[in-house]
Short mmCIF file of C-alpha atoms in Angstrom, two decimals:
data_model
loop_
_atom_site.label_atom_id
_atom_site.label_comp_id
_atom_site.label_asym_id
_atom_site.label_seq_id
_atom_site.Cartn_x
_atom_site.Cartn_y
_atom_site.Cartn_z
CA MET A 196 48.12 48.14 85.57
CA GLY A 197 48.81 46.93 89.36
CA LYS A 198 49.97 43.64 89.10
CA PRO A 199 53.00 43.10 91.09
CA MET A 200 56.09 43.55 89.11
CA GLN A 201 58.62 40.16 89.24
CA VAL A 202 61.44 41.59 87.57
CA SER A 203 63.65 38.50 87.95
CA ARG A 204 60.82 36.42 86.05
CA PHE A 205 60.60 37.96 83.24
CA TRP A 206 64.63 38.50 83.05
CA ARG A 207 65.16 34.62 83.38
CA HIS A 208 63.16 34.43 80.05
CA PHE A 209 64.47 37.55 78.05
CA LYS A 210 66.33 35.12 75.07
CA GLU A 211 62.81 33.21 74.35
CA LYS A 212 60.96 36.42 74.31
CA TYR A 213 63.21 38.75 72.47
CA ARG A 214 64.29 36.21 69.63
CA LEU A 215 62.67 32.69 69.79
CA ILE A 216 65.61 30.77 71.18
CA GLY A 217 63.94 27.30 71.37
CA THR A 218 65.63 24.01 71.51
CA LYS A 219 66.37 21.08 69.69
CA CYS A 220 66.65 17.50 70.82
CA LYS A 221 69.84 16.25 70.36
CA LYS A 222 68.97 12.57 70.19
CA CYS A 223 65.30 12.58 68.07
CA GLY A 224 65.55 16.12 66.67
CA LYS A 225 62.14 17.91 67.74
CA ILE A 226 62.15 21.29 68.04
CA HIS A 227 60.54 22.67 71.42
CA PHE A 228 59.31 26.68 71.70
CA PRO A 229 59.22 27.30 74.69
CA PRO A 230 62.98 25.89 75.44
CA ARG A 231 62.07 22.61 77.20
CA GLN A 232 65.18 20.23 79.63
CA VAL A 233 63.44 17.44 78.39
CA CYS A 234 62.31 16.19 75.10
CA ASN A 235 58.74 15.16 75.25
CA GLU A 236 59.49 13.20 72.47
CA CYS A 237 62.19 10.72 73.11
CA GLY A 238 62.47 11.84 76.73
CA SER A 239 66.26 12.65 75.70
CA ARG A 240 67.93 15.31 78.19
CA GLU A 241 70.61 16.30 75.54
CA MET A 242 69.19 19.65 74.27
CA GLU A 243 70.87 22.83 72.37
CA GLU A 244 69.66 26.28 71.64
CA VAL A 245 68.16 26.60 68.12
CA GLN A 246 67.31 30.25 66.75
CA LEU A 247 63.75 29.90 65.32
CA SER A 248 63.34 31.50 62.27
CA GLY A 249 60.22 33.36 63.18
CA ARG A 250 58.21 32.82 60.57
CA GLY A 251 54.91 31.02 60.52
CA LYS A 252 50.97 30.75 59.89
CA VAL A 253 48.52 31.47 61.87
CA ILE A 254 45.85 28.33 62.94
CA SER A 255 43.94 30.35 65.17
CA TRP A 256 42.68 33.28 66.47
CA THR A 257 40.22 35.46 68.70
CA ILE A 258 40.34 39.34 69.27
CA VAL A 259 40.50 40.76 73.15
CA ARG A 260 37.91 42.46 74.00
CA ASN A 261 38.01 42.26 77.76
CA PRO A 262 42.05 42.01 78.68
CA PRO A 263 43.44 40.83 81.41
CA SER A 264 45.40 43.77 83.91
CA GLY A 265 48.27 45.28 82.18
CA PHE A 266 46.76 45.29 78.68
CA GLU A 267 44.07 47.59 78.72
CA TYR A 268 45.26 50.05 77.16
CA TYR A 269 45.93 47.94 73.89
CA LYS A 270 42.57 46.60 73.60
CA PRO A 271 41.16 45.18 71.35
CA TYR A 272 44.26 43.18 70.13
CA PRO A 273 44.19 39.71 68.19
CA LEU A 274 45.64 36.60 69.88
CA ALA A 275 46.85 34.21 67.63
CA LEU A 276 47.85 30.27 67.67
CA ILE A 277 50.76 30.49 65.52
CA GLU A 278 52.91 27.40 63.84
CA LEU A 279 56.36 28.22 63.68
CA GLU A 280 57.83 26.24 60.11
CA GLU A 281 59.93 25.04 62.66
CA GLY A 282 57.26 23.00 64.19
CA PRO A 283 56.43 24.48 67.50
CA ILE A 284 52.56 26.02 68.35
CA ILE A 285 53.08 29.07 70.29
CA LEU A 286 49.79 31.71 71.43
CA ALA A 287 50.86 35.20 70.57
CA GLN A 288 49.39 38.72 69.76
CA LEU A 289 49.18 39.74 66.13
CA THR A 290 50.06 43.23 65.43
CA ASP A 291 50.00 45.94 62.45
CA VAL A 292 47.06 44.11 61.17
CA GLU A 293 43.02 44.55 61.79
CA PRO A 294 40.78 42.16 62.80
CA GLU A 295 38.77 41.85 59.48
CA GLU A 296 42.31 40.99 57.76
CA ILE A 297 43.07 38.00 59.83
CA THR A 298 42.68 34.92 58.00
CA PHE A 299 43.28 30.95 58.22
CA GLY A 300 46.77 30.33 57.26
CA MET A 301 47.87 33.76 57.07
CA GLU A 302 51.53 33.92 57.40
CA VAL A 303 53.30 35.95 59.87
CA GLU A 304 57.03 37.17 60.89
CA MET A 305 58.17 37.74 64.64
CA VAL A 306 58.84 40.90 65.40
CA THR A 307 59.87 42.30 69.33
CA ARG A 308 57.49 44.97 70.40
CA LYS A 309 56.30 46.15 73.50
CA ILE A 310 54.13 43.40 75.81
CA ARG A 311 53.34 45.32 78.67
CA GLU A 312 54.49 47.61 81.11
CA PHE A 313 54.23 48.09 85.12
CA ASN A 314 52.99 51.21 85.98
CA GLU A 315 54.65 55.14 85.41
CA ASP A 316 57.67 53.82 87.09
CA GLY A 317 58.10 50.09 86.96
CA ILE A 318 59.52 48.28 84.08
CA ILE A 319 58.86 47.96 80.36
CA LEU A 320 58.31 44.01 78.83
CA TYR A 321 59.20 43.50 75.04
CA GLY A 322 58.46 40.30 73.43
CA TYR A 323 57.65 38.45 70.61
CA LYS A 324 54.19 39.37 68.61
CA PHE A 325 53.74 38.47 65.01
CA ARG A 326 52.48 40.65 61.76
CA PRO A 327 51.73 39.91 58.23
CA PRO A 328 55.22 40.11 56.93
CA VAL A 329 56.55 43.52 54.90
CA LYS A 330 58.14 41.66 52.27
CA MET B 115 98.26 72.69 57.70
CA ARG B 116 99.44 75.53 60.29
CA LEU B 117 100.19 75.25 64.39
CA ALA B 118 98.00 77.40 65.98
CA ILE B 119 99.34 79.91 68.67
CA SER B 120 96.82 81.69 70.35
CA GLN B 121 97.80 84.79 72.90
CA ARG B 122 95.35 85.70 75.17
CA LYS B 123 94.77 89.28 77.51
CA SER B 124 96.68 87.62 80.30
CA ASP B 125 100.20 86.68 79.87
CA SER B 126 100.16 83.28 79.31
CA THR B 127 100.60 82.08 75.80
CA PHE B 128 99.22 78.46 74.81
CA LEU B 129 100.40 76.69 71.91
CA ARG B 130 98.54 73.66 70.40
CA VAL B 131 100.97 71.09 69.30
CA MET B 132 98.36 69.47 67.34
CA PRO B 133 98.14 70.52 63.86
CA MET B 134 94.78 72.36 63.24
CA ARG B 135 93.10 69.64 61.28
CA LYS B 136 89.33 69.56 61.00
CA LEU B 137 88.43 66.45 59.19
CA LEU B 138 87.69 63.35 61.41
CA ARG B 139 89.71 60.54 59.79
CA PRO B 140 90.35 56.92 62.05
CA ILE B 141 93.59 55.46 60.84
CA LYS B 142 91.67 52.37 59.49
CA ASP B 143 89.47 53.26 56.61
CA VAL B 144 86.15 52.39 57.77
CA GLY B 145 82.81 51.23 55.39
CA ILE B 146 79.14 49.86 56.21
CA VAL B 147 78.77 46.79 56.34
CA GLY B 148 75.34 46.38 56.61
CA TYR B 149 72.50 49.40 56.82
CA GLY B 150 68.81 48.92 57.79
CA ALA B 151 65.94 51.00 58.05
CA TYR B 152 62.11 50.68 60.11
CA VAL B 153 59.50 53.10 59.82
CA PRO B 154 56.07 52.55 61.64
CA MET B 155 53.03 51.86 59.33
CA PHE B 156 50.79 54.07 60.83
CA ARG B 157 50.48 57.51 59.58
CA ILE B 158 48.49 61.04 59.99
CA LYS B 159 47.60 63.57 57.48
CA SER B 160 48.73 66.55 58.58
CA ALA B 161 45.21 68.20 57.39
CA GLU B 162 44.26 65.77 60.30
CA ILE B 163 46.24 67.23 63.15
CA GLY B 164 45.08 70.64 61.42
CA ARG B 165 40.96 70.10 61.81
CA VAL B 166 41.54 69.52 65.28
CA TRP B 167 43.48 72.86 66.02
CA GLY B 168 42.52 75.04 63.21
CA ILE B 169 45.42 74.91 61.33
CA ASN B 170 45.49 74.61 57.80
CA ALA B 171 49.03 75.54 56.28
CA PHE B 172 51.18 72.58 56.75
CA PRO B 173 55.16 71.83 56.13
CA ILE B 174 54.30 68.08 55.26
CA GLU B 175 51.87 66.03 53.77
CA GLU B 176 51.88 63.37 56.11
CA LYS B 177 54.02 61.69 59.07
CA ALA B 178 54.53 58.17 60.74
CA VAL B 179 53.52 57.07 63.69
CA ASN B 180 53.91 53.94 66.26
CA ASN B 181 51.84 51.57 66.85
CA LEU B 182 50.93 51.22 70.66
CA ASP B 183 53.18 48.74 71.30
CA GLU B 184 55.80 50.27 69.20
CA ASP B 185 58.41 52.99 70.80
CA ALA B 186 61.77 54.15 69.96
CA LEU B 187 63.92 51.15 71.25
CA THR B 188 61.20 48.48 69.51
CA ILE B 189 61.84 50.51 66.02
CA GLY B 190 65.75 50.37 66.80
CA ILE B 191 65.26 46.41 67.21
CA GLU B 192 63.67 45.97 63.80
CA ALA B 193 65.78 48.31 62.41
CA ALA B 194 69.34 46.34 63.48
CA ARG B 195 68.05 43.50 62.70
CA ASN B 196 67.49 44.62 59.11
CA ALA B 197 71.37 46.03 59.04
CA LEU B 198 72.07 42.48 60.53
CA LYS B 199 70.21 40.74 57.36
CA ARG B 200 72.59 42.91 55.02
CA ALA B 201 75.98 42.52 56.91
CA LYS B 202 75.83 38.91 57.12
CA ILE B 203 78.01 38.61 60.32
CA ASP B 204 77.72 36.92 63.25
CA PRO B 205 75.86 39.01 65.79
CA GLY B 206 78.53 38.33 68.49
CA LEU B 207 81.00 40.22 66.94
CA ILE B 208 79.54 43.25 67.05
CA ARG B 209 81.71 44.86 69.74
CA ALA B 210 79.52 47.97 70.38
CA ILE B 211 75.62 49.26 69.96
CA TRP B 212 75.18 52.50 70.43
CA PHE B 213 72.00 54.02 70.39
CA GLY B 214 71.24 57.30 69.72
CA SER B 215 67.26 59.04 70.14
CA GLU B 216 66.08 61.74 72.23
CA SER B 217 62.20 59.44 73.09
CA LYS B 218 64.39 56.09 74.80
CA PRO B 219 61.85 54.47 77.35
CA TYR B 220 63.68 54.66 80.16
CA ALA B 221 65.15 57.82 81.46
CA VAL B 222 67.73 55.45 82.84
CA LYS B 223 68.66 52.28 81.98
CA PRO B 224 70.04 51.94 78.68
CA SER B 225 67.80 50.82 75.81
CA ALA B 226 71.58 49.44 73.81
CA THR B 227 71.60 46.64 76.21
CA VAL B 228 67.80 45.27 75.11
CA ILE B 229 68.72 45.90 71.10
CA ALA B 230 71.88 44.22 71.91
CA GLU B 231 70.08 41.29 73.45
CA ALA B 232 67.18 41.05 71.25
CA ILE B 233 69.97 40.79 67.91
CA GLY B 234 72.02 38.36 70.17
CA ALA B 235 75.06 40.61 70.09
CA THR B 236 75.48 39.89 74.49
CA PRO B 237 77.60 39.97 76.37
CA HIS B 238 81.34 40.76 74.96
CA LEU B 239 80.38 44.16 73.90
CA ASP B 240 79.55 48.08 74.78
CA ALA B 241 76.38 49.62 74.69
CA ALA B 242 75.29 53.15 75.55
CA ASP B 243 72.61 55.81 74.61
CA PHE B 244 73.66 59.02 73.05
CA GLU B 245 71.23 61.96 73.26
CA PHE B 246 71.71 65.00 70.89
CA ALA B 247 68.82 66.37 69.78
CA CYS B 248 68.26 64.99 66.06
CA LYS B 249 71.89 64.94 65.94
CA ALA B 250 72.02 61.54 68.06
CA GLY B 251 72.12 59.15 65.49
CA THR B 252 75.02 60.23 63.60
CA GLU B 253 77.16 61.05 67.01
CA ALA B 254 76.64 57.35 67.60
CA LEU B 255 77.95 56.80 64.16
CA GLN B 256 80.69 59.33 64.35
CA ALA B 257 81.76 56.98 67.88
CA ALA B 258 81.16 53.62 65.71
CA ILE B 259 83.63 54.81 62.88
CA GLY B 260 86.36 55.91 65.61
CA PHE B 261 85.91 52.64 67.80
CA VAL B 262 85.91 50.52 64.18
CA GLY B 263 88.70 52.88 63.25
CA SER B 264 91.07 52.76 65.87
CA GLY B 265 91.12 48.92 65.75
CA MET B 266 89.84 49.11 68.90
CA ALA B 267 87.10 46.56 67.45
CA GLU B 268 85.75 45.14 64.48
CA TYR B 269 82.51 45.98 64.20
CA ALA B 270 80.26 48.66 65.66
CA MET B 271 76.41 49.37 65.43
CA ALA B 272 75.10 52.95 65.26
CA ILE B 273 71.37 53.22 65.83
CA GLY B 274 69.22 56.37 65.78
CA ALA B 275 65.55 56.50 66.16
CA ASP B 276 62.68 57.99 67.70
CA THR B 277 58.90 58.42 68.62
CA ALA B 278 59.58 61.86 68.62
CA GLN B 279 56.96 63.92 71.11
CA GLY B 280 55.04 67.29 69.36
CA ARG B 281 53.02 68.94 71.99
CA PRO B 282 49.57 68.91 70.65
CA GLY B 283 48.82 72.09 68.99
CA ASP B 284 52.08 73.26 68.50
CA HIS B 285 53.44 73.37 64.89
CA LEU B 286 55.86 70.50 66.17
CA GLU B 287 53.18 67.82 66.02
CA PHE B 288 52.71 68.16 62.45
CA THR B 289 56.60 66.79 62.02
CA ALA B 290 57.52 64.96 64.76
CA ALA B 291 57.50 61.22 63.72
CA ALA B 292 58.50 57.94 64.11
CA GLY B 293 61.08 55.87 62.50
CA GLY B 294 65.11 54.84 62.81
CA ALA B 295 67.79 53.04 60.89
CA ALA B 296 71.02 51.36 61.84
CA TYR B 297 74.43 51.10 60.43
CA ILE B 298 76.81 48.40 60.92
CA VAL B 299 80.82 49.76 60.86
CA GLY B 300 83.26 47.50 59.63
CA GLU B 301 87.02 47.82 58.10
CA LYS B 302 87.00 49.21 54.56
CA SER B 303 86.68 45.56 52.38
CA SER B 304 84.80 44.05 49.55
CA GLU B 305 82.23 43.48 52.46
CA THR B 306 81.86 47.18 52.75
CA LEU B 307 78.58 48.10 50.74
CA ALA B 308 80.35 51.88 51.00
CA TYR B 309 83.54 53.43 53.02
CA PHE B 310 83.84 56.84 54.30
CA GLU B 311 86.26 59.16 53.02
CA GLY B 312 86.12 61.62 56.04
CA SER B 313 83.56 63.19 58.60
CA TYR B 314 82.99 66.21 60.05
CA SER B 315 81.41 67.64 63.38
CA TYR B 316 80.16 71.10 64.00
CA VAL B 317 79.26 72.22 67.15
CA THR B 318 78.05 75.34 68.91
CA ASP B 319 75.98 76.22 72.08
CA THR B 320 72.73 77.40 70.66
CA PRO B 321 69.65 76.78 72.32
CA ASP B 322 67.32 76.56 69.73
CA PHE B 323 65.53 73.69 71.21
CA TRP B 324 65.51 72.12 74.49
CA ARG B 325 63.60 69.42 76.66
CA ARG B 326 64.08 70.11 80.12
CA GLN B 327 63.71 66.47 83.04
CA HIS B 328 60.61 65.57 83.82
CA GLU B 329 58.88 67.48 80.83
CA HIS B 330 56.53 65.21 78.66
CA TYR B 331 57.29 68.32 75.67
CA PRO B 332 59.98 69.80 73.90
CA ARG B 333 60.03 73.87 73.97
CA HIS B 334 61.85 76.02 71.23
CA GLY B 335 62.85 79.16 70.45
CA ASN B 336 60.20 79.50 67.06
CA ARG B 337 62.09 81.45 64.81
CA PHE B 338 65.30 81.41 66.20
CA THR B 339 65.78 77.48 65.30
CA GLY B 340 66.49 78.37 61.42
CA GLU B 341 69.21 80.91 60.81
CA PRO B 342 71.51 80.58 63.71
CA ALA B 343 70.76 76.96 64.17
CA TYR B 344 69.72 74.70 61.64
CA PHE B 345 71.07 76.48 58.91
CA ARG B 346 74.88 77.72 60.27
CA HIS B 347 75.56 74.30 61.42
CA ILE B 348 74.45 72.45 58.64
CA ILE B 349 76.04 74.81 55.91
CA ASN B 350 79.70 75.21 57.96
CA ALA B 351 79.27 71.48 58.64
CA ALA B 352 78.84 70.52 54.71
CA LYS B 353 81.56 73.28 53.74
CA GLY B 354 83.64 72.64 55.99
CA LEU B 355 83.80 68.50 55.18
CA MET B 356 83.90 69.26 51.20
CA GLU B 357 86.89 72.45 51.69
CA GLU B 358 88.87 69.40 53.96
CA LEU B 359 88.33 66.85 51.52
CA GLY B 360 88.70 68.72 48.51
CA LEU B 361 85.61 68.25 46.39
CA THR B 362 82.98 70.32 45.65
CA VAL B 363 79.33 69.68 45.50
CA ASN B 364 79.45 68.55 42.02
CA ASP B 365 81.57 65.38 43.17
CA PHE B 366 78.65 64.00 44.92
CA ASP B 367 75.38 62.38 43.51
CA TYR B 368 73.39 62.28 46.38
CA ALA B 369 72.89 65.02 49.06
CA VAL B 370 70.74 63.85 52.36
CA PHE B 371 70.42 66.98 54.87
CA HIS B 372 68.38 66.84 58.69
CA GLN B 373 65.02 67.25 57.30
CA PRO B 374 62.83 68.78 60.07
CA ASN B 375 59.99 69.67 57.21
CA VAL B 376 60.58 69.74 53.54
CA LYS B 377 62.32 73.19 53.34
CA PHE B 378 64.32 73.44 54.89
CA PRO B 379 66.90 70.65 53.47
CA LEU B 380 65.84 72.20 50.03
CA THR B 381 66.67 75.92 51.33
CA VAL B 382 69.80 74.48 52.16
CA ALA B 383 70.67 72.70 48.87
CA LYS B 384 69.86 75.81 47.04
CA ILE B 385 72.85 77.89 49.19
CA LEU B 386 75.11 75.38 48.44
CA GLY B 387 74.31 75.11 44.90
CA ILE B 388 73.23 71.12 44.80
CA PRO B 389 70.25 70.48 42.40
CA VAL B 390 67.00 69.04 43.77
CA GLU B 391 66.63 65.69 42.25
CA ARG B 392 70.19 65.26 43.93
CA VAL B 393 68.72 65.71 47.42
CA LYS B 394 64.89 64.43 46.13
CA PRO B 395 65.85 60.56 47.01
CA GLY B 396 67.21 61.18 50.44
CA LEU B 397 64.33 63.76 51.57
CA LEU B 398 61.40 61.61 53.62
CA SER B 399 60.05 64.09 55.57
CA GLY B 400 57.31 65.28 53.34
CA VAL B 401 55.90 61.71 53.51
CA ILE B 402 57.08 60.22 56.88
CA GLY B 403 58.11 63.61 59.36
CA ASN B 404 60.70 64.53 60.90
CA THR B 405 61.97 60.97 62.86
CA TYR B 406 64.52 62.94 64.40
CA SER B 407 67.55 60.85 65.50
CA GLY B 408 66.45 58.84 62.56
CA ALA B 409 66.35 61.67 59.82
CA THR B 410 69.19 61.61 58.22
CA LEU B 411 70.04 58.00 59.03
CA VAL B 412 66.56 56.96 57.07
CA GLY B 413 67.32 59.37 54.36
CA VAL B 414 70.38 57.84 53.86
CA SER B 415 69.45 54.46 53.91
CA ALA B 416 66.53 55.32 51.24
CA VAL B 417 69.68 56.23 49.34
CA LEU B 418 71.65 53.18 49.65
CA ASP B 419 68.32 51.28 48.28
CA ILE B 420 68.96 53.14 44.51
CA ALA B 421 72.32 54.29 44.57
CA LYS B 422 75.10 52.69 41.92
CA PRO B 423 78.37 51.17 42.87
CA GLY B 424 81.19 54.20 42.94
CA GLU B 425 78.59 57.34 43.85
CA ARG B 426 79.13 59.32 46.59
CA ILE B 427 76.95 60.55 49.06
CA LEU B 428 76.98 64.17 50.84
CA TRP B 429 75.49 63.36 54.67
CA VAL B 430 75.06 66.42 57.32
CA SER B 431 72.77 65.87 60.36
CA PHE B 432 71.68 68.68 62.43
CA GLY B 433 70.77 68.17 65.99
CA SER B 434 69.19 71.64 67.82
CA GLY B 435 71.98 72.68 71.57
CA ALA B 436 73.53 72.46 68.71
CA GLY B 437 75.78 70.80 65.68
CA SER B 438 76.03 68.84 62.35
CA ASP B 439 77.68 65.84 61.90
CA ALA B 440 79.16 65.76 58.08
CA PHE B 441 80.21 62.89 56.01
CA SER B 442 81.42 61.78 52.52
CA LEU B 443 80.27 58.30 51.80
CA VAL B 444 81.44 56.72 48.52
CA VAL B 445 79.12 53.14 47.57
CA GLN B 446 80.98 50.39 46.55
CA ASP B 447 80.16 47.04 44.44
CA ALA B 448 79.01 45.18 47.77
CA ILE B 449 75.86 47.14 47.67
CA GLU B 450 74.39 45.37 44.68
CA GLU B 451 74.04 42.01 46.53
CA LYS B 452 73.17 43.12 49.96
CA ARG B 453 70.51 45.61 49.51
CA ASP B 454 67.98 42.92 48.67
CA LEU B 455 68.26 41.15 51.61
CA ALA B 456 66.26 43.38 54.12
CA PRO B 457 63.31 45.34 53.19
CA LYS B 458 64.03 48.64 51.53
CA THR B 459 62.89 51.59 53.40
CA TRP B 460 60.36 52.82 50.39
CA ASP B 461 58.98 49.06 51.49
CA TYR B 462 57.91 50.56 55.21
CA ILE B 463 56.71 53.83 53.95
CA ASN B 464 54.45 51.95 51.19
CA ARG B 465 53.23 50.17 54.25
CA LYS B 466 50.81 52.77 55.68
CA LYS B 467 47.69 52.49 56.97
CA TYR B 468 45.57 55.98 57.62
CA ILE B 469 44.38 56.96 61.70
CA ASP B 470 42.56 60.05 63.00
CA TYR B 471 43.31 62.59 65.52
CA ALA B 472 41.61 60.45 68.04
CA LEU B 473 43.60 56.79 67.55
CA TYR B 474 47.04 58.69 66.80
CA VAL B 475 46.17 60.26 70.80
CA LYS B 476 45.84 56.73 71.77
CA HIS B 477 48.75 55.36 69.94
CA ARG B 478 50.78 58.04 71.41
CA GLY B 479 49.91 56.95 75.00
CA LYS B 480 48.16 60.66 75.62
CA LEU B 481 45.16 58.65 77.40
CA LEU B 482 44.86 58.86 80.82
CA MET B 483 43.89 55.46 82.02
#
């Protein structure tokens, strides 16, 4: 797990990583995740922060068996494209689910989990993952 | 109430001007506006642990194990979110988040700040981590009651969560489990789903269990953990609270005691004269193990999931080192509309997947890469 740690780079994104804060265009209403400063639909710069519900559907997925450095301990793990109910499509790991249980269109909900650790003495990164809903 | 004058062998005489009131009760009446539990989905059967170490008598049936990407902090986040769903308040109104755990991911760096950020409670709040072996969660709750009850804050959140460590092959390995719960305390009103009649803490220096700095696993005093530690503190705390409130065991519809196994809390119930059926709803250690700082908080959450307005709950924690916090809780009408706003404790307990010892070792991060 030997990548250099860039604490400030991660810290800047805590809000979106921990609790899915996106942006909504005040002019055309489009919701973006990750947050944007300029709307890619209408070009407006009038954006407001919006809390996404964390509910969505799996539209595609793969199983990562040869992960990038820092993720070796978690292999094999599912990585999915998830369409959030507000519209944005995001790439995220699935958790609390076996590969054979994953299906197209499967409903999922957001949880905040450990994403990776930087050595024994580095920071621990937390962020969003998705799992089948508990209820 | 009496004034105590204590005389020592020296000439000095100390006059205690404060009345000797044992009960802890804040100026304002406070209650719980939201509660939430979380138990990870993985389970290992005691028989599977026993298979590896050649042991075939077990204190519990099975225990909850964290996923690879879970620690006490992430358990705290999910419990806190569930509490918030039931509280139906703006997280920005929470003025303190106190996180009790003995398996904090960082030795130095508060977990409470991460949880506060994750639920959107920052930045106008106090946050800290508490440690008192298995009692840290109720310790945080005592503080939250005081914080709100004094009028300093509108709402405060207390969390107890652990991914408890048990040395491989030690009998603690059968029970040391993962789970937690969160409680949001607010002034007593129609919004509170239960209110505190009072609490009482009983603490002595009893070294029955400890973990030194930089050590991976705790050590314990074997049989010393029972009589002078667990039983003495829990029973004195329970009796002290009931005496101060003028209540007897017959006034309580449920009792939740710290649950390092199944036998200990049932023995406490027997000593106090509480029927087993009032203890069972909050006794989860047989199916999830000992969630340490989370243990009684998770137990009480399962009781709140089924309790009716007007019912009274006796809640007594225990933490090695040693001490107990005892609370008397009366369920209110709001429970009926709030309990279904988040997953119930048994929703998590029933959501389970068994793993073998090899996967357990991986989940507990015991493999060197």
